[in-house]
Amino acid sequence: MAGSSTSYYFVIIGTKDNPLYEAEFGSFKQGGDGIPKFREEQRHMNQFIAHSSLDCIEDQQWASKEMYLKTVDKFNNTWVSCFLTGGNIKFLLVHDTRSDEPIRQFFADVYDLYCKTLMNPFYEVNMAIRSQTFDQKIKAAAKKYL
Amino acid sequence: MSSTSRARLGEEVWKLRTDKINAELVTLTYGSVVAQLCKDLDGDYAEVNKQLDKMGYNIGLRLIEDFLAKSNMQQKCANFRDTADVISKVGFKMFLNITPTIVNWSSDNKQFSLLFDENPLADFVELPDDGKAQSDLWYSNMLCGVIRGALEMVQMSVDAHFVSDVLRGNDTTEMRINLIRYIEDEMPQDDE
Amino acid sequence: MNRDPSPFRTASTASTATSPTPKYANLTASTNLRYSLTRKSIYDRHLNRTKTSELSKSAFAFLFGEMVQYAQKKVYGVQDLEKKLNLHGYAVGQRFLELLLWRDGRTAKRETRILGILQFISHQLYRAIFQKQADTLEKVRENEDEYMISDNDPVVNTYISVPKEMSQLNCGAFIAGIIEAVLDGHCFPAKVTAHTAPNEMWPGRTVFLIKFEPEVLEREALRVGS
């Protein structure tokens, strides 16, 4: 896999399996330039992979009291990691390199940002998150940890 | 009563004579009220402002008794400047544990502003990004009604309204309070 | 569980034709909001800043009373009014649930058993919101799907004067809403109702009756012994 760089697809999924927020990141590590390198087909594939993992998550969430479920599904060379909030909102990261701890830290930052979004009385659970500030901060967290 | 002793009274009432509650519970409950109003009134923020003011007014009519009982203030305020001081240092202190700054007195001493550098009602809040809320909604408008209602019960007719709010992108949150008149005892009315 | 097809795609994934515009275009971030120079955005504020902040109980009582008054104008009868109060409590409960778990940091846990979530509610949640634990947590013997949490002196009853026409109103419906939101959010769907149950010592004592949906009990039964 010479010359391949790590790219990530991130999605926040609501309680009705509805996507609330999506983003793609490229890694800055190991000389990466931070730009995600997904081809168009891969992009759609990522969404499909993320959505398909929801069944696995449903099984696993009752076997563990953790919020960070680490990798919950695998599809060819792609992993799906998951963080489950108290209100059953799922943060899913589709990635091709395993790195449990950096992903945990990334999810922790996301949870902080999600809680801040939710504390706003004008935001309701399951609404799409369109705030530009939120988007910027998610990307900053990705840059920091991934 | 001097300003310093009013501040001391406010502190004392807050510390010793006030039952307390988790601030976030109040913040979130107020948020739920405003959000529900915006839904009920279909995003007509002018109406929401009116409704918040009205609800505040109803609260103010009853809140004044609680205020007088707890603060045990024996003397009436000598003038409107004293009233302002009491509102800030005793009133806001004992209910919301904040002391907004008094600024911008008019030359006739009938108008002043309250500057809120803290506002527990607006914690965590971001107005809807719908192109209207930031220009039309005064999120904390209930406070204006409270002041209006409370002062009416002590013989002052005032107008209270926000002129700026950090939630709207302004640098400050400022409420302007304007004394319209002192309410004299009712004279017999003509039948008209 | 049969999932609905992915909401991302409307066309079949087997198709090699030009794909339709993905639905995720709806999620593009944008903003027209102005931010104050002096005030940071909600995302810059620390979530623990008001963790121990307090206001006066009467401020809450006045706000709550006016909330009841306003809701009363739009309803037909006590049950409807209690539903409205439940909705307000629900919004509050959804937020406290995430806030409390966030505050637990790395040690935060999700509950997976009925008793676990009920203890979370009667201990941690109640203490965080009302500065005291709930007074009792009990299982209803006659019904498999019912539990009760009691509060001898719910804060919503303090100083609140209920309008005469609504003397049956139980303001505890607000707290029932908080509890219901926490249960629903944590995947233990239930209906929660408030009932006045005074005793000699506590005239305002309220019992919150929690009735779980059947799927919760089915899942709990599968997990017995694990």
Coordinates of C-alpha atoms in Angstrom, one line a residue:
Chain A
M1 CA 0.0 0.0 0.0
A2 CA 2.9 2.3 -0.8
G3 CA 1.9 6.0 -1.0
S4 CA -1.5 5.5 0.4
S5 CA -2.6 8.0 3.0
T6 CA -5.2 7.6 5.6
S7 CA -8.5 9.1 5.0
Y8 CA -11.5 9.1 7.3
Y9 CA -15.2 9.4 6.9
F10 CA -17.1 10.6 10.0
V11 CA -20.9 10.7 10.5
I12 CA -23.1 11.4 13.4
I13 CA -26.3 9.3 13.4
G14 CA -29.5 10.1 15.2
T15 CA -31.8 7.8 17.1
K16 CA -33.8 7.0 13.9
D17 CA -30.7 6.0 11.9
N18 CA -30.7 9.5 10.3
P19 CA -27.4 11.2 9.6
L20 CA -27.1 14.5 11.4
Y21 CA -23.6 15.5 10.4
E22 CA -20.9 14.2 8.0
A23 CA -17.4 15.0 7.3
E24 CA -14.3 13.6 5.6
F25 CA -10.8 14.1 6.8
G26 CA -7.4 13.2 5.5
S27 CA -4.6 12.5 8.0
F28 CA -1.9 15.1 8.7
K29 CA 0.3 12.4 10.1
Q30 CA 3.3 10.9 8.3
G31 CA 3.5 13.7 5.8
G32 CA -0.2 13.6 4.9
D33 CA -1.6 16.9 3.6
G34 CA -4.9 16.6 5.5
I35 CA -7.0 16.3 2.3
P36 CA -9.3 13.3 2.2
K37 CA -8.5 11.1 -0.8
F38 CA -11.8 9.4 -1.4
R39 CA -12.9 8.8 -4.9
E40 CA -16.6 9.3 -5.6
E41 CA -17.4 5.6 -5.4
Q42 CA -15.5 5.3 -2.2
R43 CA -17.5 8.2 -0.7
H44 CA -20.8 6.4 -1.3
M45 CA -19.2 3.2 -0.1
N46 CA -18.3 4.8 3.2
Q47 CA -21.9 5.9 3.8
F48 CA -23.0 2.4 3.0
I49 CA -20.4 0.9 5.3
A50 CA -21.3 3.2 8.1
H51 CA -25.0 2.5 7.8
S52 CA -24.5 -1.2 7.6
S53 CA -22.6 -1.2 10.9
L54 CA -25.6 0.0 12.8
D55 CA -26.9 -3.6 13.1
C56 CA -23.6 -4.7 14.7
I57 CA -23.7 -1.8 17.1
E58 CA -27.2 -2.7 18.2
D59 CA -25.9 -6.1 19.3
Q60 CA -22.8 -4.8 20.9
Q61 CA -24.2 -2.0 22.8
W62 CA -26.1 -4.4 25.2
A63 CA -23.0 -6.4 25.9
S64 CA -20.9 -3.5 27.1
K65 CA -21.3 -0.5 29.4
E66 CA -18.7 1.5 27.5
M67 CA -19.6 4.5 25.5
Y68 CA -16.5 4.1 23.2
L69 CA -17.1 0.8 21.6
K70 CA -13.9 0.9 19.5
T71 CA -14.1 -1.0 16.3
V72 CA -17.6 -2.5 15.8
D73 CA -17.4 -3.7 12.2
K74 CA -15.0 -4.4 9.4
F75 CA -15.5 -4.4 5.6
N76 CA -12.5 -5.5 3.5
N77 CA -9.7 -3.2 4.7
T78 CA -12.0 -0.7 6.3
W79 CA -12.9 -0.4 9.9
V80 CA -15.8 1.3 11.6
S81 CA -15.3 2.7 15.1
C82 CA -18.2 3.8 17.2
F83 CA -19.0 6.0 20.2
L84 CA -22.5 5.8 21.7
T85 CA -23.8 8.8 23.6
G86 CA -26.2 8.7 26.6
G87 CA -29.0 9.6 24.3
N88 CA -28.2 6.8 21.8
I89 CA -26.6 9.1 19.3
K90 CA -23.8 7.4 17.4
F91 CA -20.5 8.8 16.3
L92 CA -19.2 6.6 13.5
L93 CA -15.7 6.8 12.0
V94 CA -14.9 4.8 8.9
H95 CA -11.1 4.3 8.6
D96 CA -8.5 2.2 7.1
T97 CA -6.0 2.2 10.0
R98 CA -6.6 1.0 13.5
S99 CA -5.7 3.5 16.2
D100 CA -7.9 3.0 19.2
E101 CA -6.6 5.8 21.5
P102 CA -6.4 8.7 19.0
I103 CA -9.9 7.8 17.9
R104 CA -11.1 7.8 21.5
Q105 CA -9.7 11.2 22.0
F106 CA -11.3 12.5 18.8
F107 CA -14.7 11.1 19.9
A108 CA -14.3 12.7 23.3
D109 CA -13.9 16.1 21.6
V110 CA -16.9 15.3 19.4
Y111 CA -19.0 14.5 22.5
D112 CA -18.1 17.8 24.0
L113 CA -19.2 19.6 20.8
Y114 CA -22.4 17.5 20.6
C115 CA -23.4 18.3 24.2
K116 CA -22.9 22.0 23.5
T117 CA -25.1 21.7 20.5
L118 CA -27.8 20.0 22.5
M119 CA -27.7 22.3 25.4
N120 CA -29.0 25.0 23.1
P121 CA -32.8 25.1 23.6
F122 CA -33.3 25.7 19.9
Y123 CA -31.6 22.5 18.9
E124 CA -33.7 19.3 19.2
V125 CA -32.5 15.8 19.3
N126 CA -32.3 14.3 15.7
M127 CA -32.0 17.7 14.0
A128 CA -29.2 18.1 11.5
I129 CA -26.2 20.0 12.8
R130 CA -25.4 22.7 10.3
S131 CA -23.4 25.1 12.4
Q132 CA -20.3 26.3 10.7
T133 CA -18.5 26.7 14.0
F134 CA -19.3 23.1 14.9
D135 CA -18.0 22.0 11.5
Q136 CA -14.7 23.9 12.0
K137 CA -14.2 22.5 15.5
I138 CA -14.8 18.9 14.4
K139 CA -12.3 19.4 11.7
A140 CA -9.8 20.9 14.2
A141 CA -10.3 17.9 16.4
A142 CA -9.7 15.5 13.5
K143 CA -6.5 17.4 12.7
K144 CA -5.4 17.2 16.3
Y145 CA -5.9 13.5 16.8
L146 CA -6.2 11.6 13.6
Chain B
M1 CA -29.2 53.6 52.7
S2 CA -25.9 53.7 50.9
S3 CA -25.0 51.8 47.8
T4 CA -22.4 49.7 49.7
S5 CA -24.9 48.7 52.3
R6 CA -27.3 47.8 49.6
A7 CA -24.7 45.5 48.1
R8 CA -24.1 44.0 51.5
L9 CA -27.9 43.5 52.0
G10 CA -28.1 41.8 48.6
E11 CA -25.3 39.5 49.5
E12 CA -26.8 38.8 52.9
V13 CA -30.2 38.0 51.5
W14 CA -28.6 35.7 48.9
K15 CA -26.4 33.9 51.4
L16 CA -28.8 33.6 54.3
R17 CA -32.4 34.0 53.3
T18 CA -32.6 32.4 49.9
D19 CA -33.4 28.8 49.2
K20 CA -31.3 27.8 46.3
I21 CA -31.6 25.5 43.3
N22 CA -29.5 24.2 40.5
A23 CA -29.0 27.1 38.0
E24 CA -28.9 24.9 35.0
L25 CA -32.4 23.6 35.8
V26 CA -33.7 27.1 35.6
T27 CA -31.7 27.9 32.4
L28 CA -33.0 24.8 30.7
T29 CA -36.6 25.3 31.8
Y30 CA -36.5 28.9 30.6
G31 CA -35.0 27.7 27.3
S32 CA -37.8 25.2 26.9
V33 CA -40.4 28.0 27.5
V34 CA -38.9 30.2 24.8
A35 CA -38.4 27.4 22.3
Q36 CA -42.0 26.3 22.8
L37 CA -43.3 29.9 22.4
C38 CA -41.4 30.2 19.1
K39 CA -43.1 27.0 17.9
D40 CA -46.5 28.0 19.2
L41 CA -46.3 31.5 17.6
D42 CA -44.9 30.1 14.3
G43 CA -41.6 32.0 14.5
D44 CA -43.3 35.4 14.9
Y45 CA -40.6 36.7 17.1
A46 CA -42.3 40.0 17.7
E47 CA -45.2 38.1 19.3
V48 CA -42.8 35.9 21.2
N49 CA -41.2 39.1 22.7
K50 CA -44.7 40.3 23.7
Q51 CA -45.6 37.1 25.3
L52 CA -42.3 36.8 27.2
D53 CA -42.9 40.4 28.5
K54 CA -46.4 39.6 29.5
M55 CA -45.3 36.4 31.4
G56 CA -42.6 38.5 33.1
Y57 CA -45.1 41.1 34.0
N58 CA -47.3 38.5 35.7
I59 CA -44.3 37.2 37.6
G60 CA -43.3 40.8 38.6
L61 CA -46.6 41.5 40.2
R62 CA -46.1 38.6 42.6
L63 CA -42.3 38.7 42.9
I64 CA -42.3 42.1 44.5
E65 CA -43.9 40.6 47.7
D66 CA -41.2 37.9 47.9
F67 CA -38.7 40.7 47.4
L68 CA -40.0 42.9 50.1
A69 CA -40.4 40.1 52.5
K70 CA -36.9 38.7 52.1
S71 CA -35.1 42.0 51.8
N72 CA -37.0 43.6 54.7
M73 CA -36.4 47.0 53.2
Q74 CA -38.2 49.4 55.5
Q75 CA -37.7 52.6 53.6
K76 CA -39.1 53.6 50.2
C77 CA -36.5 54.6 47.7
A78 CA -35.9 58.3 47.9
N79 CA -35.5 58.7 44.1
F80 CA -35.2 56.7 40.9
R81 CA -31.5 56.5 41.2
D82 CA -32.0 54.6 44.5
T83 CA -34.5 52.4 42.8
A84 CA -32.0 51.5 40.2
D85 CA -29.5 50.6 42.8
V86 CA -31.9 48.4 44.7
I87 CA -33.0 46.6 41.5
S88 CA -29.4 45.7 40.6
K89 CA -27.8 45.1 44.0
V90 CA -30.7 43.5 45.9
G91 CA -33.3 42.4 43.4
F92 CA -31.2 40.7 40.7
K93 CA -28.8 39.5 43.4
M94 CA -31.3 37.6 45.4
F95 CA -33.1 36.0 42.6
L96 CA -30.5 35.4 39.9
N97 CA -27.3 35.9 41.9
I98 CA -26.1 38.6 39.5
T99 CA -25.6 42.3 39.8
P100 CA -25.9 44.1 36.5
T101 CA -24.1 47.4 36.2
I102 CA -26.0 50.6 36.1
V103 CA -24.9 52.9 33.3
N104 CA -26.1 55.6 30.9
W105 CA -28.2 57.8 33.2
S106 CA -30.2 60.4 31.3
S107 CA -29.7 64.0 32.4
D108 CA -33.2 64.1 34.0
N109 CA -32.4 60.9 36.0
K110 CA -35.4 59.2 34.6
Q111 CA -33.7 56.7 32.4
F112 CA -30.8 54.3 33.0
S113 CA -29.5 51.1 31.6
L114 CA -28.6 47.8 33.1
L115 CA -25.6 46.1 31.6
F116 CA -25.6 42.3 32.0
D117 CA -22.1 40.7 31.8
E118 CA -23.7 37.5 33.0
N119 CA -27.1 36.2 32.2
P120 CA -28.0 32.8 33.5
L121 CA -31.2 32.6 31.4
A122 CA -29.1 32.8 28.2
D123 CA -26.3 30.3 29.1
F124 CA -25.7 27.7 26.3
V125 CA -28.1 29.6 24.0
E126 CA -27.5 30.3 20.3
L127 CA -30.4 31.8 18.4
P128 CA -31.8 30.0 15.4
D129 CA -29.9 30.6 12.2
D130 CA -33.0 31.5 10.2
G131 CA -32.1 35.1 9.2
K132 CA -34.8 36.5 11.5
A133 CA -34.1 35.5 15.1
Q134 CA -31.0 37.6 15.5
S135 CA -32.8 40.8 14.4
D136 CA -36.2 40.2 16.0
L137 CA -36.0 38.0 19.1
W138 CA -35.1 39.4 22.5
Y139 CA -34.4 36.1 24.2
S140 CA -34.4 37.3 27.8
N141 CA -37.4 39.6 27.4
M142 CA -39.2 38.1 30.3
L143 CA -36.8 40.1 32.6
C144 CA -38.2 43.3 31.2
G145 CA -41.7 42.3 32.1
V146 CA -40.6 41.3 35.6
I147 CA -39.2 44.7 36.2
R148 CA -42.2 46.5 34.8
G149 CA -44.6 44.4 36.9
A150 CA -42.6 44.6 40.1
L151 CA -42.2 48.4 39.9
E152 CA -45.8 48.9 39.1
M153 CA -46.7 47.3 42.5
V154 CA -44.5 49.9 44.2
Q155 CA -46.1 52.8 42.4
M156 CA -43.8 53.3 39.5
S157 CA -44.8 53.0 35.9
V158 CA -41.8 52.2 33.8
D159 CA -40.9 51.0 30.4
A160 CA -38.2 48.3 30.2
H161 CA -36.7 47.0 27.0
F162 CA -33.5 45.5 25.7
V163 CA -31.4 47.6 23.3
S164 CA -28.7 45.1 22.7
D165 CA -28.0 41.4 23.4
V166 CA -24.8 39.3 22.9
L167 CA -27.1 36.6 21.5
R168 CA -27.8 39.0 18.6
G169 CA -24.1 39.5 17.9
N170 CA -23.9 42.8 19.9
D171 CA -21.0 43.4 22.2
T172 CA -23.2 43.9 25.3
T173 CA -26.5 42.9 26.7
E174 CA -28.2 46.1 27.8
M175 CA -31.7 46.8 29.1
R176 CA -33.0 50.3 29.1
I177 CA -35.4 51.3 31.9
N178 CA -37.4 54.5 31.7
L179 CA -39.5 56.0 34.4
I180 CA -42.8 57.1 32.9
R181 CA -44.4 58.4 36.0
Y182 CA -45.0 57.7 39.7
I183 CA -48.4 56.2 40.2
E184 CA -50.4 58.3 42.7
D185 CA -53.3 56.9 44.7
E186 CA -56.3 56.5 42.5
M187 CA -58.5 59.6 42.3
P188 CA -62.2 59.1 41.7
Q189 CA -62.6 58.6 37.9
D190 CA -65.1 60.4 35.6
D191 CA -67.4 57.9 34.0
E192 CA -66.0 57.9 30.5
Chain C
M1 CA -33.9 -5.9 13.3
N2 CA -34.7 -5.0 9.7
R3 CA -33.2 -1.7 8.9
D4 CA -34.7 0.7 6.4
P5 CA -32.4 1.1 3.4
S6 CA -29.6 3.6 4.0
P7 CA -31.1 7.2 4.0
F8 CA -28.0 8.2 2.1
R9 CA -28.8 6.7 -1.2
T10 CA -32.0 6.6 -3.2
A11 CA -30.7 4.5 -6.1
S12 CA -29.8 0.9 -5.9
T13 CA -26.1 0.4 -5.0
A14 CA -25.8 -2.2 -7.8
S15 CA -26.3 0.5 -10.4
T16 CA -23.2 1.8 -12.2
A17 CA -25.0 4.6 -13.8
T18 CA -24.4 8.2 -12.7
S19 CA -25.3 8.3 -9.0
P20 CA -28.0 10.7 -8.0
T21 CA -27.0 13.7 -5.8
P22 CA -26.2 12.2 -2.4
K23 CA -28.6 13.3 0.3
Y24 CA -25.7 14.4 2.4
A25 CA -25.8 17.7 0.5
N26 CA -28.5 18.6 3.1
L27 CA -25.9 18.6 5.8
T28 CA -23.6 21.3 4.5
A29 CA -22.5 23.6 7.2
S30 CA -23.4 27.2 6.8
T31 CA -24.2 30.2 8.9
N32 CA -25.7 33.6 8.8
L33 CA -25.2 34.1 12.5
R34 CA -23.4 37.1 13.9
Y35 CA -21.2 36.5 16.8
S36 CA -20.3 39.1 19.4
L37 CA -16.7 40.0 19.6
T38 CA -16.8 39.9 23.3
R39 CA -18.8 36.7 23.7
K40 CA -17.4 33.4 22.6
S41 CA -19.7 31.1 20.7
I42 CA -21.4 28.3 22.6
Y43 CA -18.7 26.0 21.4
D44 CA -15.9 28.0 23.2
R45 CA -17.7 28.0 26.5
H46 CA -16.6 25.2 28.9
L47 CA -19.5 22.8 29.8
N48 CA -18.5 22.9 33.4
R49 CA -18.7 26.6 33.9
T50 CA -22.1 26.6 35.5
K51 CA -21.9 23.1 37.0
T52 CA -22.2 24.3 40.6
S53 CA -24.1 27.5 39.9
E54 CA -27.2 28.3 41.9
L55 CA -30.2 30.6 41.5
S56 CA -33.0 31.2 44.0
K57 CA -35.7 28.5 44.3
S58 CA -38.3 31.2 44.0
A59 CA -37.0 32.2 40.6
F60 CA -37.7 28.7 39.4
A61 CA -41.0 28.7 41.2
F62 CA -42.1 31.9 39.5
L63 CA -40.9 30.7 36.1
F64 CA -42.6 27.3 36.5
G65 CA -45.9 28.9 37.7
E66 CA -46.0 31.1 34.7
M67 CA -45.2 28.2 32.4
V68 CA -48.2 26.4 33.9
Q69 CA -50.4 29.5 33.4
Y70 CA -49.4 29.9 29.8
A71 CA -49.8 26.2 29.0
Q72 CA -53.2 26.2 30.7
K73 CA -54.6 28.6 28.1
K74 CA -53.9 26.2 25.3
V75 CA -55.3 23.0 26.7
Y76 CA -58.6 21.3 27.4
G77 CA -58.3 19.8 30.9
V78 CA -55.8 18.6 33.4
Q79 CA -54.4 15.7 31.4
D80 CA -53.5 17.9 28.5
L81 CA -51.8 20.3 30.8
E82 CA -49.8 17.6 32.4
K83 CA -48.8 16.5 28.9
K84 CA -47.4 20.0 28.2
L85 CA -45.5 20.0 31.5
N86 CA -44.2 16.5 30.6
L87 CA -42.9 17.9 27.3
H88 CA -41.1 20.7 29.0
G89 CA -39.5 18.3 31.4
Y90 CA -38.6 16.0 28.5
A91 CA -36.6 18.7 26.9
V92 CA -34.8 19.4 30.1
G93 CA -34.2 15.6 30.7
Q94 CA -32.7 15.0 27.3
R95 CA -30.1 17.7 28.0
F96 CA -29.2 16.7 31.5
L97 CA -28.7 13.1 30.4
E98 CA -25.9 14.0 28.0
L99 CA -24.5 16.7 30.2
L100 CA -24.1 14.4 33.2
L101 CA -22.5 11.6 31.2
W102 CA -20.1 14.0 29.6
R103 CA -19.2 15.3 33.0
D104 CA -18.2 11.7 34.0
G105 CA -15.5 11.9 31.4
R106 CA -13.6 8.7 30.7
T107 CA -15.3 6.8 33.4
A108 CA -18.8 7.5 32.0
K109 CA -20.8 4.3 31.5
R110 CA -24.0 3.5 29.7
E111 CA -26.5 1.5 31.7
T112 CA -27.6 -1.8 30.1
R113 CA -30.0 -3.1 32.8
I114 CA -33.3 -1.8 34.1
L115 CA -32.1 -1.5 37.7
G116 CA -29.0 0.3 36.5
I117 CA -30.8 3.1 34.7
L118 CA -33.3 3.5 37.5
Q119 CA -30.5 3.8 40.1
F120 CA -28.8 6.3 37.8
I121 CA -32.0 8.3 37.8
S122 CA -32.8 8.2 41.5
H123 CA -29.3 8.8 42.5
Q124 CA -27.0 10.7 40.1
L125 CA -29.6 12.4 38.0
Y126 CA -31.7 13.4 40.9
R127 CA -28.8 14.6 42.9
A128 CA -27.4 16.7 40.0
I129 CA -30.7 18.4 39.3
F130 CA -32.4 18.6 42.7
Q131 CA -29.4 18.4 45.1
K132 CA -30.8 15.3 46.8
Q133 CA -31.5 11.7 46.0
A134 CA -35.0 10.5 45.2
D135 CA -36.5 9.1 48.4
T136 CA -37.4 5.6 47.3
L137 CA -37.0 3.3 44.3
E138 CA -39.3 0.3 44.2
K139 CA -40.6 -2.4 42.0
V140 CA -44.3 -2.7 41.6
R141 CA -45.1 -6.3 42.7
E142 CA -48.2 -6.8 40.7
N143 CA -46.9 -5.7 37.4
E144 CA -43.7 -6.9 35.7
D145 CA -43.2 -3.7 33.8
E146 CA -43.7 -1.1 36.5
Y147 CA -41.4 0.6 38.9
M148 CA -41.8 3.6 41.2
I149 CA -39.6 6.5 42.3
S150 CA -40.8 8.7 45.0
D151 CA -39.9 12.3 46.1
N152 CA -41.2 13.5 49.4
D153 CA -41.0 17.1 48.5
P154 CA -40.6 17.8 44.8
V155 CA -39.3 21.2 44.0
V156 CA -42.1 21.8 41.5
N157 CA -44.6 21.8 44.3
T158 CA -42.8 24.5 46.4
Y159 CA -44.6 27.8 46.3
I160 CA -46.5 26.9 43.2
S161 CA -50.1 27.9 43.4
V162 CA -52.2 25.8 41.2
P163 CA -55.2 27.6 39.6
K164 CA -58.5 26.6 41.2
E165 CA -59.9 25.0 38.0
M166 CA -56.9 22.8 37.9
S167 CA -56.8 21.5 41.4
Q168 CA -56.2 17.9 40.1
L169 CA -53.0 19.1 38.4
N170 CA -49.9 17.3 39.3
C171 CA -46.9 19.6 38.6
G172 CA -44.8 16.5 39.1
A173 CA -45.6 15.8 35.4
F174 CA -42.6 18.0 34.7
I175 CA -40.3 15.7 36.6
A176 CA -42.0 12.7 35.1
G177 CA -41.0 14.2 31.7
I178 CA -37.4 14.5 32.8
I179 CA -37.4 10.9 33.9
E180 CA -39.1 9.7 30.7
A181 CA -36.6 11.6 28.5
V182 CA -33.7 9.9 30.3
L183 CA -35.3 6.4 29.9
D184 CA -36.3 7.0 26.3
G185 CA -32.9 8.4 25.4
H186 CA -31.0 5.6 27.0
C187 CA -33.0 3.0 25.1
F188 CA -35.4 2.0 27.9
P189 CA -38.6 3.4 26.5
A190 CA -41.2 4.0 29.1
K191 CA -44.2 6.1 30.1
V192 CA -43.8 8.0 33.3
T193 CA -46.6 9.6 35.2
A194 CA -46.7 11.6 38.5
H195 CA -49.1 10.7 41.3
T196 CA -49.7 12.5 44.6
A197 CA -49.2 10.1 47.4
P198 CA -49.1 12.1 50.7
N199 CA -48.2 10.6 54.0
E200 CA -48.3 12.0 57.5
M201 CA -44.9 13.6 57.3
W202 CA -45.0 14.7 53.6
P203 CA -48.2 16.2 52.3
G204 CA -46.6 16.9 48.9
R205 CA -45.1 13.4 48.4
T206 CA -45.2 12.4 44.8
V207 CA -44.7 9.0 43.2
F208 CA -43.4 8.7 39.7
L209 CA -44.8 5.5 38.1
I210 CA -42.6 4.1 35.4
K211 CA -44.1 1.7 32.9
F212 CA -41.6 0.1 30.5
E213 CA -42.4 -0.8 26.9
P214 CA -42.6 -4.6 26.3
E215 CA -39.3 -4.6 24.3
V216 CA -37.4 -3.5 27.4
L217 CA -38.6 -6.4 29.4
E218 CA -37.9 -8.8 26.5
R219 CA -34.4 -7.6 26.2
E220 CA -33.9 -7.7 30.0
A221 CA -35.1 -11.3 30.1
L222 CA -32.5 -12.3 27.4
R223 CA -29.8 -10.8 29.5
V224 CA -30.6 -12.5 32.8
G225 CA -27.5 -14.3 34.0
S226 CA -25.1 -12.5 31.7

